[in-house]
Coordinates of C-alpha atoms and ligand atoms in Angstrom, one line a residue:
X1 CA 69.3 284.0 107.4
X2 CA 71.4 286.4 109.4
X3 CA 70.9 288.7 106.4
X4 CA 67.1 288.5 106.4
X5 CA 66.7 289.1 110.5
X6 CA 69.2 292.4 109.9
X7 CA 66.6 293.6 106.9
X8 CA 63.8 292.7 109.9
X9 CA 65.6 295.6 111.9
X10 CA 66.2 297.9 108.9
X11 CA 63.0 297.6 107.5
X12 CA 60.9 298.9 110.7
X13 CA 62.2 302.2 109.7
X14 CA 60.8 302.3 105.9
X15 CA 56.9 302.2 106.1
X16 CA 55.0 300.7 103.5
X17 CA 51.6 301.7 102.6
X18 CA 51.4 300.4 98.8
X19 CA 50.7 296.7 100.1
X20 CA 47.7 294.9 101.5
X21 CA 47.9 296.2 104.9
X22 CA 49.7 294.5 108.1
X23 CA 46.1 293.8 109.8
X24 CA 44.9 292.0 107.0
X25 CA 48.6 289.6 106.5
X26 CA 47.9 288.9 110.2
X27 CA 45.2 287.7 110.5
X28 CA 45.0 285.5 107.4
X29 CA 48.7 283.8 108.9
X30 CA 46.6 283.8 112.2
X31 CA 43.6 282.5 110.5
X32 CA 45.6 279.7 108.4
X33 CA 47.4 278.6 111.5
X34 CA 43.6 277.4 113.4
X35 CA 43.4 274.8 110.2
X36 CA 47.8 273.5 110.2
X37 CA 47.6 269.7 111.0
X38 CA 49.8 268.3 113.8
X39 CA 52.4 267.4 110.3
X40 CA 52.4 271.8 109.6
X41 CA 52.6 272.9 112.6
X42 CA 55.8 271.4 113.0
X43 CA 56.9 272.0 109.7
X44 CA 56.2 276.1 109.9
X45 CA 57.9 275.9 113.6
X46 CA 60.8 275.4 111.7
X47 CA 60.9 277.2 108.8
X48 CA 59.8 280.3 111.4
X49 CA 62.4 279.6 113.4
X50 CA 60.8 281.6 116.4
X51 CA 59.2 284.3 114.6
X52 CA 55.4 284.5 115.3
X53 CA 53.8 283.1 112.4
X54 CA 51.8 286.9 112.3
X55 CA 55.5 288.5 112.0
X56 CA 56.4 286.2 110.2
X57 CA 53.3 287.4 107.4
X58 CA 54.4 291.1 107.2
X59 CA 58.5 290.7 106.4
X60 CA 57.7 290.3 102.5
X61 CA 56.2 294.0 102.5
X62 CA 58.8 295.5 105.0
X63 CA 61.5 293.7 102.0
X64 CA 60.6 294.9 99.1
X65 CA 61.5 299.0 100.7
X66 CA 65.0 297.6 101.4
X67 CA 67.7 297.9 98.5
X68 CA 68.0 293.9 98.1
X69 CA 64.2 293.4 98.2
X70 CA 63.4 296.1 95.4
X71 CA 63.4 293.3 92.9
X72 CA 60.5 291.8 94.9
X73 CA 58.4 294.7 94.3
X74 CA 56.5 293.1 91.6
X75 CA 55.7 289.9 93.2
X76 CA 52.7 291.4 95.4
X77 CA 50.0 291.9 92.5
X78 CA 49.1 291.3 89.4
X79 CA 48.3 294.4 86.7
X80 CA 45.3 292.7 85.1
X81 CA 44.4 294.6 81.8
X82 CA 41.0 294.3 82.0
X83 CA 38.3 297.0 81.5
X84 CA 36.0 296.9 84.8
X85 CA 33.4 297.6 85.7
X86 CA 32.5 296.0 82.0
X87 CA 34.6 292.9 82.5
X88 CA 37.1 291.3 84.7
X89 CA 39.5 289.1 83.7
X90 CA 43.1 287.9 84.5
X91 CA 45.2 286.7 81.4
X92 CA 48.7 285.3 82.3
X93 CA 50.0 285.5 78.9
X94 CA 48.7 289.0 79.2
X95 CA 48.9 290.3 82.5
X96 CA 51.9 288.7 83.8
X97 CA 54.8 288.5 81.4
X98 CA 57.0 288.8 84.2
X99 CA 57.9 287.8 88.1
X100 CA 54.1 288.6 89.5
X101 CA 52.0 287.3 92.0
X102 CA 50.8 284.7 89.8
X103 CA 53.8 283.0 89.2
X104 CA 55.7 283.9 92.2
X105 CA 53.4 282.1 94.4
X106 CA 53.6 278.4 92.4
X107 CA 57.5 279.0 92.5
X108 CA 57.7 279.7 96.1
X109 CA 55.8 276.4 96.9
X110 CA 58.1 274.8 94.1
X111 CA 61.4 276.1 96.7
X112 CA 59.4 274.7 99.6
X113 CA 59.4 271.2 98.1
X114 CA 62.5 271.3 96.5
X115 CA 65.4 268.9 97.4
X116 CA 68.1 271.7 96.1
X117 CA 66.8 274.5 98.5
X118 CA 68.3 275.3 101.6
X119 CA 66.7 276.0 104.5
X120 CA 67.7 279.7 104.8
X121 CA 66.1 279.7 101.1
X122 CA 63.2 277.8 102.7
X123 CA 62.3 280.6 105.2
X124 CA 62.3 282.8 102.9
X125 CA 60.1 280.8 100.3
X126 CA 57.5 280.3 103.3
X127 CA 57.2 284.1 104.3
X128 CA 56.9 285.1 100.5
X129 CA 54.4 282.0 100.2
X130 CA 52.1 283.6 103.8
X131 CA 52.5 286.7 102.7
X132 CA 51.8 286.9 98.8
X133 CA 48.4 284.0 99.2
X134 CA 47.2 287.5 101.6
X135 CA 47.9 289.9 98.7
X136 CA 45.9 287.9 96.3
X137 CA 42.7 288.3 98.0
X138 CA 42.6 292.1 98.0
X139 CA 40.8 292.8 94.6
X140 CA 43.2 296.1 93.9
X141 CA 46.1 294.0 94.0
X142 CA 45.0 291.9 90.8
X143 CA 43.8 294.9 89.0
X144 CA 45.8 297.0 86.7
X145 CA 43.1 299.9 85.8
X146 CA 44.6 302.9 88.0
X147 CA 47.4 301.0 88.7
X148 CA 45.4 299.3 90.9
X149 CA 43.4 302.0 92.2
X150 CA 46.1 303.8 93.5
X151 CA 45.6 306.2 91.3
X152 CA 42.3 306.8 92.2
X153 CA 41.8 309.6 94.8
X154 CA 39.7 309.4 97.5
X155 CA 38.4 310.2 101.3
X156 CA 38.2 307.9 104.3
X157 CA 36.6 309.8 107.6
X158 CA 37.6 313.2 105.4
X159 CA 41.2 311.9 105.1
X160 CA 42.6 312.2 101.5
X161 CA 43.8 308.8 100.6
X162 CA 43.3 306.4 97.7
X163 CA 41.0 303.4 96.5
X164 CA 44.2 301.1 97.0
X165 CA 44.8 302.3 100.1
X166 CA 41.6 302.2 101.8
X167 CA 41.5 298.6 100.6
X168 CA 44.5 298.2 101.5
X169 CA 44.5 299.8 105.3
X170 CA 41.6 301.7 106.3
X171 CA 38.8 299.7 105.4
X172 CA 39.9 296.9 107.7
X173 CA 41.3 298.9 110.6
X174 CA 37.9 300.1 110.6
X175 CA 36.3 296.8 110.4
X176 CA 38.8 295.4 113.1
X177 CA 38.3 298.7 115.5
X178 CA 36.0 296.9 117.5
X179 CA 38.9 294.2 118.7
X180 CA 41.0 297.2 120.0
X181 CA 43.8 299.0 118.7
X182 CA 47.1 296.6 119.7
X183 CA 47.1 295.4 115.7
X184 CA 48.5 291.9 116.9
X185 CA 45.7 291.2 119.8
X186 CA 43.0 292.6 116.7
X187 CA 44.2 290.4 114.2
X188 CA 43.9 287.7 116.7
X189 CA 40.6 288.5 117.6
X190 CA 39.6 289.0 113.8
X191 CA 40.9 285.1 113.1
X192 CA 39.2 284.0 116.1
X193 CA 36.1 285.4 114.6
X194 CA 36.3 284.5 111.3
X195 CA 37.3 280.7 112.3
X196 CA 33.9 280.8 114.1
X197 CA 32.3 281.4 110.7
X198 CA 31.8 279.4 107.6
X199 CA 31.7 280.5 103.9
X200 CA 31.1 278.4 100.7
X201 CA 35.4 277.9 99.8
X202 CA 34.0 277.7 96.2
X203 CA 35.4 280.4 93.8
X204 CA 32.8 282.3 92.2
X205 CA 35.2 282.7 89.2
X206 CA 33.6 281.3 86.5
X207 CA 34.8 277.6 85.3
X208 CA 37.2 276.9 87.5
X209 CA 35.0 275.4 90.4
X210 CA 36.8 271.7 90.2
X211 CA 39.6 273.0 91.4
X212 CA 38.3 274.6 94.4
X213 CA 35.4 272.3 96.3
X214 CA 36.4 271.6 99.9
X215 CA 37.8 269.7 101.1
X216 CA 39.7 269.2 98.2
X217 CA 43.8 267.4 97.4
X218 CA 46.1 270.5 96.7
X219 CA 47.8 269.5 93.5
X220 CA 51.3 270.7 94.3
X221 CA 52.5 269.6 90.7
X222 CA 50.2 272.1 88.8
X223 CA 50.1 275.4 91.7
X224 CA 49.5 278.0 88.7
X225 CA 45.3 276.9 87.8
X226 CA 44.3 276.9 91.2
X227 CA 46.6 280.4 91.9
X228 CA 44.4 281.6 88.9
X229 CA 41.1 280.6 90.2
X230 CA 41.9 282.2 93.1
X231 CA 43.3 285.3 91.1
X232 CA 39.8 285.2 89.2
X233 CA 37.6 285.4 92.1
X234 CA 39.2 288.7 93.3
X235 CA 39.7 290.4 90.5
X236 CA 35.8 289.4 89.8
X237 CA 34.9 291.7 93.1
X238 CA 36.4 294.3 91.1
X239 CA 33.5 294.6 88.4
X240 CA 31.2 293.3 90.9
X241 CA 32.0 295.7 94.0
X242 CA 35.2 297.9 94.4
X243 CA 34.5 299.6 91.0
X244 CA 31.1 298.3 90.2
X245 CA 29.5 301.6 88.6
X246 CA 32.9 303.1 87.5
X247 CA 35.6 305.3 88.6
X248 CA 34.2 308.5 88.3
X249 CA 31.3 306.9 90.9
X250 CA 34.3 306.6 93.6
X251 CA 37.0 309.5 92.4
X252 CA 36.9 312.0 95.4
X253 CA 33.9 310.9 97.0
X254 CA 34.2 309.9 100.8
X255 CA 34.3 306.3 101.0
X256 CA 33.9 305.8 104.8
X257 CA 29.8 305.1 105.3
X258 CA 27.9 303.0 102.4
X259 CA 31.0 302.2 100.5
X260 CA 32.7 300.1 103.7
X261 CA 29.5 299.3 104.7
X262 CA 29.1 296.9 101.5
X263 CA 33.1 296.4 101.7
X264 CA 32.8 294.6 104.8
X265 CA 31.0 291.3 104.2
X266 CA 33.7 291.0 101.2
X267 CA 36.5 291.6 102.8
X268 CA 35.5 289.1 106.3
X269 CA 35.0 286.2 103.1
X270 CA 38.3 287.2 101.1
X271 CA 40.4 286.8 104.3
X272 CA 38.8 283.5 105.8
X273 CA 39.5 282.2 102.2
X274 CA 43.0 283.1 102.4
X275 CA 43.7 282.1 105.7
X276 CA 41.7 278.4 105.0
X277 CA 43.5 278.1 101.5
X278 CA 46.6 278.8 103.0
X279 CA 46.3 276.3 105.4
X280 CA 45.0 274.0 102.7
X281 CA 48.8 274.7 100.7
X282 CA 50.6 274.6 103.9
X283 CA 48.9 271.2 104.7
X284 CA 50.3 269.5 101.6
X285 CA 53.0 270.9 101.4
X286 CA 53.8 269.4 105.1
X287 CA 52.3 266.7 104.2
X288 CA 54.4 265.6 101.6
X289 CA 57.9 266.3 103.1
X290 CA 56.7 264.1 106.1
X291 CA 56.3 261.3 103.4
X292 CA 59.8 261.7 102.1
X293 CA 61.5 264.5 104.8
X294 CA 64.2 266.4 103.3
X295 CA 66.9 267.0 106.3
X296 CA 68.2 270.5 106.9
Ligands
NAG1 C1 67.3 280.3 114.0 O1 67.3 281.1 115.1 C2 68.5 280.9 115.9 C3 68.2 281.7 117.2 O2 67.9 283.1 116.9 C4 69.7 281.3 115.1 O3 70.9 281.2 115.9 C5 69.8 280.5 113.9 O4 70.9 280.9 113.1 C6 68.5 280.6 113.1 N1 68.6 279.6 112.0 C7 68.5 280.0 110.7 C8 68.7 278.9 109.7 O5 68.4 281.1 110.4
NAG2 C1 34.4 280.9 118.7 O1 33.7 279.8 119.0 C2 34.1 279.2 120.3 C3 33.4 277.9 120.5 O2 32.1 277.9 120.1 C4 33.7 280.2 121.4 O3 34.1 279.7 122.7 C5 34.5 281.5 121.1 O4 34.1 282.5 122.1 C6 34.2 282.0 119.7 N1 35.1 283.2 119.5 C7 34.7 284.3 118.8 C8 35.7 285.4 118.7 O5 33.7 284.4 118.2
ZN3 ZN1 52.4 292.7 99.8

């Protein structure tokens, strides 16, 4: 682990912007941590080892910029081949022949309750595991069209940027402006909020409602459906919002007034769904190692 709290010190130098932004991985840790039973909290005090669970959420992105974590790059979306705004769709078989989000998050809960992983390994698995559930509920990041939009030029308050990126970054510093600008203290703030409120946890994504009424038992032997669902119900937002009449209807048009306007109420459901599904995985996953604990 001394490895991984030297690429901590590294990292603060590289800045990544290609990844769901910092605010957003905060809060949903921050969010997630309101619903950890007694059996979790203890359970992510040690695999955090000290770091703030917050931190803790933005490592994987910070990572993949260092030599070692390159590798990872892939892990933090999925390049769904759909054709929006006609149809959304994610296809494993087609959309994720390798090491992608899809995958990577079943095998990081598969290290988690593994009784060959060490705890180093562990750590690791659970900061991947906080981070990567936060990347799946930003629509661009399970959409290959644009390579996920960052391709896709736009403004934000007359500042050239991309589709990606304002979904990313801007639209939620924006939507978070009104908690201050300490990012930590917002994203607190934001949770707070967002814990007050209640959403249906249902996916919208077509079929795969069983897997997702709440309360409902996490089944830790079969990660990959429910990953989909999940996967399903962003990309759907897609079609239904981010690119709903087209690319041509967003390329170079400022992005800043209507556009976040309508982005807003999505993006306040797509985080509280992280953060409580995260603390739905994080649950069980406690949960069963204080059934059988696995020592150190
Ligand atoms: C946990 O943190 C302590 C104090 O920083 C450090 O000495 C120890 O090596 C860490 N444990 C692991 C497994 O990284
Ligand atoms: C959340 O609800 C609690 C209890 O009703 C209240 O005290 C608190 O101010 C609320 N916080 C926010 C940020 O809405
Ligand atoms: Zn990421």
């Amino acid at each position: 682990m001394s490895t991984m709290r030297a690429l901590f010190i590294l990292s603060t130098l590289a800045s990544s912007v290609f990844c769901w932004g910092n605010l957003g991985h905060r809060t949903v840790a921050l969010l997630a941590e309101q619903d950890f039973t007694e059996e979790a909290q203890a359970f992510a005090k040690q695999l955090l080892n000290g770091t703030d669970i917050d931190t803790a959420a933005i490592w994987a992105d910070k990572y993949k910029d260092t030599p070692d974590g390159r590798p990872t790059g892939s892990w933090h979306f999925v390049n769904a081949n759909d054709t929006p705004p006609l149809a959304c769709d994610v296809v494993p078989r087609r959309d994720c022949a390798q090491s992608c989000i899809l995958n990577v998050i079943p095998n990081m809960a598969r290290l988690l309750r593994s009784l060959d992983t060490t705890l180093p390994e562990k750590m690791e698995a659970f900061n991947f595991l906080i981070h990567l559930v936060g990347d799946l509920h930003m629509p661009l990041h399970v959409e290959g069209l644009a390579r996920g939009g960052n391709d896709i030029h736009v403004t934000f308050a007359a500042e050239p940027t991309t589709l990606h990126i304002i979904w990313d970054v801007h639209i939620l510093q924006k939507r978070a402006a009104e908690y201050g600008t300490d990012e930590r203290a917002a994203a607190k703030r934001w949770a707070q909020e967002l814990h007050n409120r209640s959403y249906d946890l249902t996916s919208r994504a077509a079929g795969l409602q069983h897997y997702l009424s709440d309360p409902h038992p996490v089944d830790l032997a079969q990660p990959e459906e429910e990953i989909l669902a999940w996967a399903q119900e962003s990309n759907s937002w897609v079609c239904r919002y981010v690119l709903k009449d087209g690319q041509t209807s967003v390329s170079g048009r400022e992005l800043s007034g209507g556009y976040y306007e309508g982005a807003v109420p999505i993006v306040d459901e797509l985080i509280w769904k992280a953060g409580k599904r995260l603390a739905s995985w994080i649950n069980a996953l406690a949960a069963e190692q204080s059934r059988s604990p696995v020592g150190p």
